[in-house]
Coordinates of C-alpha atoms in Angstrom, one line a residue:
X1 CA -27.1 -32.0 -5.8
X2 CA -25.4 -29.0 -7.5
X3 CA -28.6 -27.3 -8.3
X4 CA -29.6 -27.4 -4.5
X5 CA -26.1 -26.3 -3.1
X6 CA -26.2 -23.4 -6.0
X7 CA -29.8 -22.5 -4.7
X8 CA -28.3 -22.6 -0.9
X9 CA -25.6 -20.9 -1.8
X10 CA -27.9 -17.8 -3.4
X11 CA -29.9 -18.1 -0.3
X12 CA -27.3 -17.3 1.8
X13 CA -25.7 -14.3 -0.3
X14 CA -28.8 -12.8 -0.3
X15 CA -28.9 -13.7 3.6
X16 CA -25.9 -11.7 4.2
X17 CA -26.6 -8.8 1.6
X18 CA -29.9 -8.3 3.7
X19 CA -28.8 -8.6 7.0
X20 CA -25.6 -6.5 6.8
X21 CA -25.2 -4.9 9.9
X22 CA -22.6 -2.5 8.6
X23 CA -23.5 1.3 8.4
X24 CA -25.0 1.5 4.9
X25 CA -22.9 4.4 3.6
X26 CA -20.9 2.7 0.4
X27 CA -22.1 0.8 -2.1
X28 CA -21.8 -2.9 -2.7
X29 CA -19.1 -1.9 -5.6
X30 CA -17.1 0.8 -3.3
X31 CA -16.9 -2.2 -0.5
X32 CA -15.7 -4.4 -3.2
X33 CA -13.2 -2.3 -4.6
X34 CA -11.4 -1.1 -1.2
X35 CA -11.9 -5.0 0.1
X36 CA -10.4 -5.9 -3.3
X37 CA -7.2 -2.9 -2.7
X38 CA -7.0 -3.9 0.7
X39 CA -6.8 -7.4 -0.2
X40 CA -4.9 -7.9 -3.6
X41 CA -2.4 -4.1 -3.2
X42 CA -2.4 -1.8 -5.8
X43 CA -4.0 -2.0 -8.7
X44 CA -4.2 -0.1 -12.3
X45 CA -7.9 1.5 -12.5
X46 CA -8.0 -0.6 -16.0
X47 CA -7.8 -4.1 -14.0
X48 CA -10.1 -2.8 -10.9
X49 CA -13.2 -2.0 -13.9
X50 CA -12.6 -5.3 -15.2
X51 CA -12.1 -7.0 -11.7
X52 CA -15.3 -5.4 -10.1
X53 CA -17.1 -5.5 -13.5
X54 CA -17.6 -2.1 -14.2
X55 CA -17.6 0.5 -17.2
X56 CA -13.9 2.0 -17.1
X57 CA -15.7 5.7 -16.9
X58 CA -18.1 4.4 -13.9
X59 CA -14.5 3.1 -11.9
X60 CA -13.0 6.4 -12.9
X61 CA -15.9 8.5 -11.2
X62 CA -15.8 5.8 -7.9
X63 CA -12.2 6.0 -7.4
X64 CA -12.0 9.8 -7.9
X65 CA -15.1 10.2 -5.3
X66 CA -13.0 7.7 -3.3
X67 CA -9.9 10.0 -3.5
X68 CA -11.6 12.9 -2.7
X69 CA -13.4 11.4 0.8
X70 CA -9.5 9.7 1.3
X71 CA -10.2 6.1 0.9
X72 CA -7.8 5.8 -1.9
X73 CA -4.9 7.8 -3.5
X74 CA -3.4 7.3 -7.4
X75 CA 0.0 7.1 -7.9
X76 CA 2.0 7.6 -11.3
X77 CA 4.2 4.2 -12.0
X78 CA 7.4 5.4 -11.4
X79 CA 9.1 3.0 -14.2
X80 CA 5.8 4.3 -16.7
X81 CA 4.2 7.9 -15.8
X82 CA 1.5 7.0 -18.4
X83 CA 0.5 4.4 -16.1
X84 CA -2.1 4.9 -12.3
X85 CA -2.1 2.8 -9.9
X86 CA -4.7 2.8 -7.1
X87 CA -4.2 1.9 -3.4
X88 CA -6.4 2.1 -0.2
X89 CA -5.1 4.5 2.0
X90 CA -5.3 3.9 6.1
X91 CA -8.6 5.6 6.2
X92 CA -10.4 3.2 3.6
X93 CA -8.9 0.6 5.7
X94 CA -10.5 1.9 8.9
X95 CA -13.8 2.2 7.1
X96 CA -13.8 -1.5 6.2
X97 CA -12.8 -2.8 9.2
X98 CA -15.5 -1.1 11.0
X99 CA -18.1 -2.2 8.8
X100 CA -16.9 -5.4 9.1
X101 CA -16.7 -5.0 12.9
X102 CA -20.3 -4.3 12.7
X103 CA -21.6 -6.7 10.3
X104 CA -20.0 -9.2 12.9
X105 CA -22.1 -7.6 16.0
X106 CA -25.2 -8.1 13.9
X107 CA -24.3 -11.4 12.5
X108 CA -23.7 -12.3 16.6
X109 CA -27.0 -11.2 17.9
X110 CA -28.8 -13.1 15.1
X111 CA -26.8 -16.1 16.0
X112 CA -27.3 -15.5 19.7
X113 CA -31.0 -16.4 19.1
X114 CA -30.8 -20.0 17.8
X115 CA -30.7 -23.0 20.0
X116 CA -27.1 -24.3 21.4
X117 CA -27.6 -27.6 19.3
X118 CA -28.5 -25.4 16.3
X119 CA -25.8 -22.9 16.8
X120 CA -23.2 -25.8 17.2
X121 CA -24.8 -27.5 13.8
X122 CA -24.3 -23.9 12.0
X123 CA -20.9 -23.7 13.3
X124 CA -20.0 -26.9 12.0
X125 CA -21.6 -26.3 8.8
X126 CA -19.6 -23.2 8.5
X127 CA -16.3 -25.0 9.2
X128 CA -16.6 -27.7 6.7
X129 CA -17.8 -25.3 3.8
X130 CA -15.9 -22.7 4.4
X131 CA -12.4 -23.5 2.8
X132 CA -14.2 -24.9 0.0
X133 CA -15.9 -21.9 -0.6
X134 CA -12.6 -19.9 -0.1
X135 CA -11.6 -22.1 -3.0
X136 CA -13.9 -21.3 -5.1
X137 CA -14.0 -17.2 -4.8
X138 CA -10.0 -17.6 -5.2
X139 CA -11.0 -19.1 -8.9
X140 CA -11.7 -17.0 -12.2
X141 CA -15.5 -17.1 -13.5
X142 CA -15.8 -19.3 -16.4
X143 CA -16.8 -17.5 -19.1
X144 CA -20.5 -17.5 -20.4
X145 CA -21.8 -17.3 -23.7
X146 CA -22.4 -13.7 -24.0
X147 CA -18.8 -12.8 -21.9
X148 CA -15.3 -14.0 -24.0
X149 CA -13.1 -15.8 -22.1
X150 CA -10.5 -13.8 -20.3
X151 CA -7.6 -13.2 -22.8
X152 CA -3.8 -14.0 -21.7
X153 CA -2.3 -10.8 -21.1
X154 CA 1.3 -9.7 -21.4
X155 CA 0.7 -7.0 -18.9
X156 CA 3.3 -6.7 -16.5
X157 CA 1.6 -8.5 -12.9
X158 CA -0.2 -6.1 -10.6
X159 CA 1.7 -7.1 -7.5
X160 CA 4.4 -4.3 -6.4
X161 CA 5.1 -1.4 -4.0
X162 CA 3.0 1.5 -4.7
X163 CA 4.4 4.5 -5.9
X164 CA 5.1 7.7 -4.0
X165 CA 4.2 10.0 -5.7
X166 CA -0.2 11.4 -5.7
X167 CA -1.3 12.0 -8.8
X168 CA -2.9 15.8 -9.6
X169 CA -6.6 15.6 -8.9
X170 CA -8.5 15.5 -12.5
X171 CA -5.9 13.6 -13.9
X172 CA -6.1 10.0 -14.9
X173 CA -5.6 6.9 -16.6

């Protein structure tokens, strides 16, 4: 049974990841990252590599190309100027909604083909699964063998107002 909802599951990732109907000028990692600013706030560039599973250096590059098209600013942490956070700005928060505006049109038309009874049986399917699968993407991955288990950190928790004040382009941490 688990093997055949994984294998569904995968089916229907790769389902969506094919049939995105959103214009396809980001990557799947800058979607991620402004989805994951826009949903979680600020964030240091440290814990967005980690989060999006990234080399530091390659989430450095992303969010300075980011910064520079105005999808996201940096901000010195008021409390420790050694310290950047990152936030989406309004335009990155445009971008995604559009994109997801038209991933919906798309997703719409397809659905707009299938028979009422098989429509209704999707719709049901969806409603069922889907807080169980909002469950699941809330939870952290279980290690693997070749990736240590997260370690407990005594960070201070990403969750506060973002700094005022932009950082000088170049600069970063």
């Amino acid at each position: 049974m688990r093997a055949s909802v994984a294998a569904g599951l995968d089916e229907l990732t790769r389902f969506a990841l094919r049939r995105n109907g959103a214009p396809r000028d980001i990557s799947f990692t800058t979607a991620s990252t402004l989805s994951r600013l826009e949903q979680d706030g600020p964030r240091r560039l440290t814990s967005l590599a980690v989060e999006e599973s990234v080399a530091q250096p390659s989430m450095t590059q992303l969010v300075q190309r980011l910064e520079r098209q105005g999808l996201v600013e940096r901000n010195r942490d008021p409390g420790d100027r050694r310290l950047v956070w990152v936030n989406i700005t309004d335009a990155g928060r445009r971008l995604l909604a559009d994109r997801r505006r038209a991933r919906a049109a798309e997703l719409a038309e397809v659905l707009a083909t299938l028979p009422p009874e098989e429509e209704a049986a999707l719709g049901a399917a969806v409603a069922a699964a889907l807080p169980v699968i909002r469950k699941l993407a809330e939870r952290r991955p279980v290690a693997t063998p070749t990736e240590p288990a997260a370690q407990p950190t005594t960070e201070q928790p990403e969750s506060r107002t973002n700094p005022a004040e932009p950082l000088t382009p170049g600069r970063d941490r």
